[in-house]
Amino acid sequence: MVSVTIEDGKAGFEVHGVHRILALRSRLEIPLEHIVAVSRAKGDMPGWTDWLHLDGAKIMGAHVPGIIAAGTFYHRDGWVFWDVHDMTKAIEVRLADEEYSRLVVEVEDPDAAIAVLEGGRAARRQGSR
């Protein structure tokens, strides 16, 4: 599970519990201007066959299809950070000019996390005018 905060023009993604060990990351900080879009995650976690078709690869972390995807993965669209056990609680954050092209993370309340991120982005845009 990941919590989302906004501070000093950055979005903080704090990884909690055993997921810190599985994902090999405890926190990510992303400048708000590098967030391109935020939405509920669609689809499923990567399955075993996703790697067999060369669509991507798990680089660091844990992956048990249908159970958990946690860590750094490579997909056709670039590096992706995953920390998801329950896809119904997952959000996707599309990024520009970052190490990762996307973050797919499970949060307690997806709608609230999206509102926090969108509110931070809107405040940042208002402040830069």
Coordinates of N, CA and C in Angstrom, one line a residue:
M1 N 0.8 -1.2 0.0 CA 0.0 0.0 0.0 C 0.9 1.2 0.0
V2 N 0.4 2.3 -0.7 CA 1.2 3.5 -0.8 C 0.3 4.7 -0.4
S3 N 0.9 5.6 0.3 CA 0.2 6.9 0.7 C 0.7 8.0 -0.2
V4 N -0.1 8.9 -0.5 CA 0.2 10.0 -1.4 C 0.1 11.4 -0.6
T5 N 1.2 12.2 -0.7 CA 1.2 13.5 -0.1 C 1.7 14.5 -1.1
I6 N 1.4 15.8 -0.8 CA 2.0 16.9 -1.6 C 2.7 17.8 -0.6
E7 N 4.0 18.1 -1.0 CA 4.8 19.0 -0.2 C 5.9 19.7 -1.0
D8 N 6.0 21.0 -0.9 CA 7.1 21.7 -1.6 C 7.1 21.5 -3.1
G9 N 5.9 21.4 -3.7 CA 5.9 21.3 -5.1 C 6.2 19.9 -5.6
K10 N 6.2 18.9 -4.7 CA 6.4 17.5 -5.1 C 5.3 16.6 -4.6
A11 N 5.1 15.5 -5.3 CA 4.2 14.5 -4.9 C 5.1 13.4 -4.2
G12 N 4.7 13.0 -3.0 CA 5.4 12.0 -2.3 C 4.6 10.7 -2.3
F13 N 5.2 9.6 -2.7 CA 4.6 8.3 -2.7 C 5.3 7.4 -1.7
E14 N 4.7 7.2 -0.5 CA 5.4 6.5 0.6 C 4.9 5.0 0.6
V15 N 5.8 4.1 0.4 CA 5.5 2.7 0.4 C 5.5 2.2 1.8
H16 N 4.4 1.4 2.2 CA 4.3 1.0 3.6 C 4.5 -0.5 3.8
G17 N 4.8 -0.9 5.0 CA 4.9 -2.3 5.4 C 5.9 -3.1 4.7
V18 N 5.5 -4.4 4.5 CA 6.4 -5.3 3.9 C 6.6 -5.0 2.4
H19 N 5.7 -4.2 1.8 CA 5.8 -3.8 0.4 C 7.1 -3.0 0.2
R20 N 7.7 -2.3 1.3 CA 9.0 -1.6 1.1 C 10.1 -2.6 0.8
I21 N 10.0 -3.8 1.3 CA 11.0 -4.8 1.0 C 10.7 -5.4 -0.3
L22 N 9.5 -5.8 -0.6 CA 9.1 -6.4 -1.9 C 9.4 -5.5 -3.1
A23 N 9.1 -4.2 -2.9 CA 9.3 -3.2 -4.0 C 10.7 -2.7 -4.1
L24 N 11.5 -2.9 -3.0 CA 12.8 -2.4 -3.0 C 12.9 -0.9 -3.0
R25 N 11.8 -0.2 -2.6 CA 11.8 1.2 -2.5 C 10.9 1.6 -1.3
S26 N 11.2 2.7 -0.7 CA 10.4 3.1 0.4 C 9.6 4.4 0.1
R27 N 10.2 5.2 -0.8 CA 9.6 6.5 -1.1 C 10.0 6.9 -2.5
L28 N 9.1 7.5 -3.2 CA 9.3 8.2 -4.5 C 8.9 9.6 -4.3
E29 N 9.6 10.6 -4.8 CA 9.2 12.0 -4.9 C 9.3 12.4 -6.3
I30 N 8.2 13.0 -6.8 CA 8.0 13.4 -8.2 C 7.6 14.9 -8.2
P31 N 8.3 15.8 -8.9 CA 7.9 17.1 -9.1 C 6.5 17.2 -9.7
L32 N 5.6 18.0 -9.2 CA 4.2 18.0 -9.7 C 4.2 18.4 -11.2
E33 N 5.1 19.2 -11.7 CA 5.1 19.5 -13.1 C 5.5 18.3 -14.0
H34 N 6.0 17.2 -13.4 CA 6.3 16.0 -14.2 C 5.2 15.0 -14.3
I35 N 4.1 15.3 -13.5 CA 2.9 14.4 -13.6 C 2.1 14.9 -14.8
V36 N 1.9 14.0 -15.7 CA 1.1 14.3 -16.9 C -0.4 14.0 -16.7
A37 N -0.7 12.9 -16.1 CA -2.1 12.5 -15.9 C -2.2 11.5 -14.7
V38 N -3.3 11.5 -14.1 CA -3.6 10.6 -13.0 C -5.0 10.0 -13.2
S39 N -5.1 8.7 -13.0 CA -6.4 8.0 -13.2 C -6.4 6.7 -12.4
R40 N -7.6 6.1 -12.3 CA -7.6 4.8 -11.8 C -6.9 3.8 -12.8
A41 N -6.2 2.9 -12.2 CA -5.5 1.9 -13.1 C -6.5 1.0 -13.8
K42 N -6.2 0.7 -15.0 CA -7.1 -0.2 -15.8 C -6.4 -1.5 -16.1
G43 N -7.2 -2.5 -16.3 CA -6.6 -3.8 -16.6 C -6.1 -4.6 -15.4
D44 N -5.2 -5.5 -15.7 CA -4.8 -6.4 -14.6 C -3.3 -6.2 -14.4
M45 N -2.8 -6.8 -13.3 CA -1.4 -6.9 -13.0 C -0.7 -7.6 -14.2
P46 N 0.6 -7.4 -14.4 CA 1.3 -8.2 -15.4 C 1.3 -9.7 -15.0
G47 N 1.0 -10.5 -16.0 CA 1.0 -11.9 -15.8 C 2.3 -12.6 -16.3
W48 N 2.4 -13.9 -16.1 CA 3.7 -14.5 -16.5 C 3.9 -14.4 -18.0
T49 N 2.9 -14.4 -18.8 CA 3.1 -14.4 -20.3 C 3.5 -13.0 -20.8
D50 N 3.2 -12.0 -20.0 CA 3.6 -10.6 -20.4 C 5.1 -10.6 -20.6
W51 N 5.9 -11.3 -19.9 CA 7.4 -11.3 -20.0 C 7.8 -12.3 -21.1
L52 N 7.0 -13.3 -21.4 CA 7.4 -14.3 -22.4 C 7.3 -13.6 -23.8
H53 N 6.4 -12.6 -24.0 CA 6.2 -12.0 -25.3 C 7.1 -10.8 -25.5
L54 N 8.0 -10.6 -24.6 CA 9.0 -9.5 -24.7 C 8.3 -8.1 -24.6
D55 N 7.1 -8.1 -23.9 CA 6.5 -6.8 -23.7 C 7.2 -6.1 -22.6
G56 N 7.9 -6.8 -21.8 CA 8.6 -6.2 -20.6 C 9.3 -7.2 -19.8
A57 N 9.8 -6.7 -18.7 CA 10.6 -7.6 -17.8 C 10.6 -7.0 -16.4
K58 N 10.5 -7.9 -15.4 CA 10.7 -7.5 -14.0 C 12.2 -7.3 -13.8
I59 N 12.6 -6.1 -13.3 CA 14.0 -5.8 -13.1 C 14.3 -6.1 -11.6
M60 N 13.6 -5.4 -10.7 CA 13.8 -5.5 -9.3 C 12.5 -5.6 -8.6
G61 N 12.3 -6.5 -7.6 CA 11.1 -6.5 -6.9 C 10.5 -7.9 -6.9
A62 N 9.2 -7.9 -6.5 CA 8.4 -9.1 -6.4 C 7.3 -9.2 -7.4
H63 N 7.0 -10.4 -8.0 CA 5.9 -10.5 -8.9 C 5.4 -11.9 -8.8
V64 N 4.1 -12.0 -8.4 CA 3.4 -13.2 -8.4 C 2.1 -12.9 -9.1
P65 N 1.9 -13.3 -10.4 CA 0.7 -12.9 -11.1 C -0.6 -13.1 -10.3
G66 N -1.4 -12.0 -10.4 CA -2.7 -12.1 -9.7 C -2.6 -11.9 -8.2
I67 N -1.4 -11.9 -7.6 CA -1.2 -11.7 -6.2 C -0.6 -10.4 -5.9
I68 N 0.6 -10.1 -6.5 CA 1.3 -8.9 -6.2 C 2.3 -8.5 -7.4
A69 N 2.4 -7.3 -7.6 CA 3.4 -6.7 -8.5 C 4.0 -5.6 -7.7
A70 N 5.3 -5.7 -7.3 CA 5.9 -4.7 -6.5 C 7.4 -4.5 -7.0
G71 N 7.7 -3.3 -7.4 CA 9.1 -3.0 -7.8 C 9.2 -2.4 -9.2
T72 N 10.3 -2.5 -9.8 CA 10.6 -1.8 -11.1 C 10.5 -2.8 -12.2
F73 N 9.7 -2.5 -13.2 CA 9.4 -3.3 -14.3 C 9.8 -2.5 -15.6
Y74 N 10.1 -3.2 -16.6 CA 10.3 -2.5 -17.9 C 9.2 -3.0 -18.9
H75 N 8.5 -2.0 -19.5 CA 7.5 -2.3 -20.5 C 7.8 -1.5 -21.7
R76 N 7.0 -1.8 -22.8 CA 7.3 -1.1 -24.0 C 7.4 0.4 -23.9
D77 N 6.6 1.0 -23.0 CA 6.6 2.4 -22.8 C 7.6 3.0 -21.8
G78 N 8.5 2.1 -21.4 CA 9.6 2.5 -20.5 C 9.5 1.9 -19.1
W79 N 10.2 2.4 -18.2 CA 10.3 1.9 -16.8 C 9.0 2.3 -16.1
V80 N 8.5 1.3 -15.3 CA 7.2 1.4 -14.6 C 7.5 0.9 -13.1
F81 N 7.1 1.7 -12.2 CA 7.1 1.3 -10.8 C 5.7 0.8 -10.4
W82 N 5.7 -0.4 -9.9 CA 4.4 -1.1 -9.5 C 4.5 -1.3 -8.0
D83 N 3.4 -1.1 -7.3 CA 3.2 -1.6 -5.9 C 1.7 -1.9 -5.8
V84 N 1.2 -3.0 -6.2 CA -0.2 -3.3 -6.3 C -0.4 -4.8 -5.8
H85 N -1.4 -4.9 -4.9 CA -1.9 -6.2 -4.5 C -3.4 -6.3 -5.0
D86 N -4.1 -5.2 -4.9 CA -5.6 -5.2 -5.2 C -5.8 -4.1 -6.3
M87 N -6.0 -4.5 -7.6 CA -6.1 -3.6 -8.7 C -7.3 -2.7 -8.5
T88 N -8.3 -3.1 -7.8 CA -9.5 -2.2 -7.6 C -9.1 -0.9 -6.8
K89 N -8.0 -0.9 -6.1 CA -7.6 0.2 -5.4 C -6.3 0.9 -6.0
A90 N -6.0 0.6 -7.2 CA -4.8 1.1 -7.9 C -5.1 2.3 -8.7
I91 N -4.1 3.2 -8.6 CA -4.1 4.4 -9.5 C -2.9 4.3 -10.4
E92 N -3.0 5.0 -11.6 CA -1.9 5.1 -12.5 C -1.5 6.6 -12.6
V93 N -0.2 6.8 -12.5 CA 0.3 8.2 -12.6 C 1.3 8.2 -13.8
R94 N 0.9 8.9 -14.8 CA 1.8 9.1 -16.0 C 2.7 10.2 -15.8
L95 N 4.0 10.0 -16.2 CA 5.1 10.9 -15.9 C 5.8 11.3 -17.2
A96 N 6.4 12.5 -17.1 CA 7.3 13.0 -18.1 C 8.6 13.4 -17.5
D97 N 9.7 13.2 -18.2 CA 11.1 13.7 -17.7 C 11.4 13.1 -16.4
E98 N 11.1 11.8 -16.2 CA 11.4 11.1 -14.9 C 12.0 9.7 -15.3
E99 N 12.6 9.1 -14.3 CA 13.2 7.7 -14.4 C 12.1 6.8 -14.9
Y100 N 10.9 6.9 -14.3 CA 9.7 6.1 -14.6 C 8.8 6.8 -15.5
S101 N 8.2 6.0 -16.5 CA 7.2 6.6 -17.4 C 5.8 6.6 -16.7
R102 N 5.7 5.6 -15.8 CA 4.4 5.5 -15.0 C 4.7 4.9 -13.6
L103 N 3.7 5.3 -12.7 CA 3.6 4.6 -11.4 C 2.3 4.0 -11.4
V104 N 2.2 2.7 -11.0 CA 0.9 2.0 -10.8 C 1.0 1.6 -9.3
V105 N 0.2 2.2 -8.5 CA 0.3 2.0 -7.0 C -1.1 1.8 -6.4
E106 N -1.1 0.9 -5.4 CA -2.4 0.7 -4.7 C -2.4 1.7 -3.5
V107 N -3.6 2.3 -3.4 CA -3.8 3.3 -2.3 C -5.1 2.9 -1.5
E108 N -5.2 3.5 -0.4 CA -6.4 3.2 0.5 C -7.7 3.6 -0.2
D109 N -7.7 4.8 -0.7 CA -8.9 5.4 -1.4 C -8.4 6.0 -2.7
P110 N -8.6 5.3 -3.8 CA -8.2 5.9 -5.1 C -8.7 7.2 -5.5
D111 N -10.0 7.5 -5.2 CA -10.6 8.8 -5.6 C -9.9 9.9 -4.8
A112 N -9.7 9.6 -3.5 CA -9.0 10.7 -2.6 C -7.6 10.9 -3.1
A113 N -6.9 9.9 -3.4 CA -5.5 10.0 -3.9 C -5.4 10.8 -5.2
I114 N -6.3 10.5 -6.1 CA -6.4 11.2 -7.3 C -6.7 12.7 -7.1
A115 N -7.6 13.0 -6.2 CA -8.0 14.4 -5.8 C -6.8 15.1 -5.2
V116 N -6.0 14.4 -4.4 CA -4.8 15.1 -3.8 C -3.9 15.4 -4.9
L117 N -3.6 14.5 -5.8 CA -2.6 14.8 -6.9 C -3.1 15.8 -7.8
E118 N -4.4 15.8 -8.2 CA -4.9 16.8 -9.1 C -5.0 18.1 -8.4
G119 N -5.3 18.2 -7.2 CA -5.4 19.4 -6.4 C -4.0 20.1 -6.3
G120 N -3.0 19.2 -6.1 CA -1.6 19.7 -6.1 C -1.1 20.2 -7.4
R121 N -1.5 19.5 -8.5 CA -1.2 20.0 -9.8 C -1.9 21.3 -10.2
A122 N -3.1 21.4 -9.8 CA -3.9 22.7 -10.1 C -3.3 23.8 -9.3
A123 N -3.0 23.6 -8.0 CA -2.3 24.7 -7.2 C -1.0 25.1 -7.8
R124 N -0.2 24.1 -8.3 CA 1.1 24.4 -8.8 C 0.9 25.3 -10.1
R125 N -0.1 24.9 -10.9 CA -0.3 25.7 -12.1 C -0.8 27.1 -11.8
Q126 N -1.6 27.3 -10.8 CA -2.1 28.6 -10.4 C -0.9 29.4 -9.8
G127 N 0.0 28.8 -9.1 CA 1.1 29.5 -8.5 C 2.1 29.9 -9.5
S128 N 2.2 29.2 -10.7 CA 3.2 29.6 -11.7 C 2.7 30.7 -12.7
R129 N 1.5 31.1 -12.5 CA 0.9 32.2 -13.4 C 1.2 33.5 -12.8

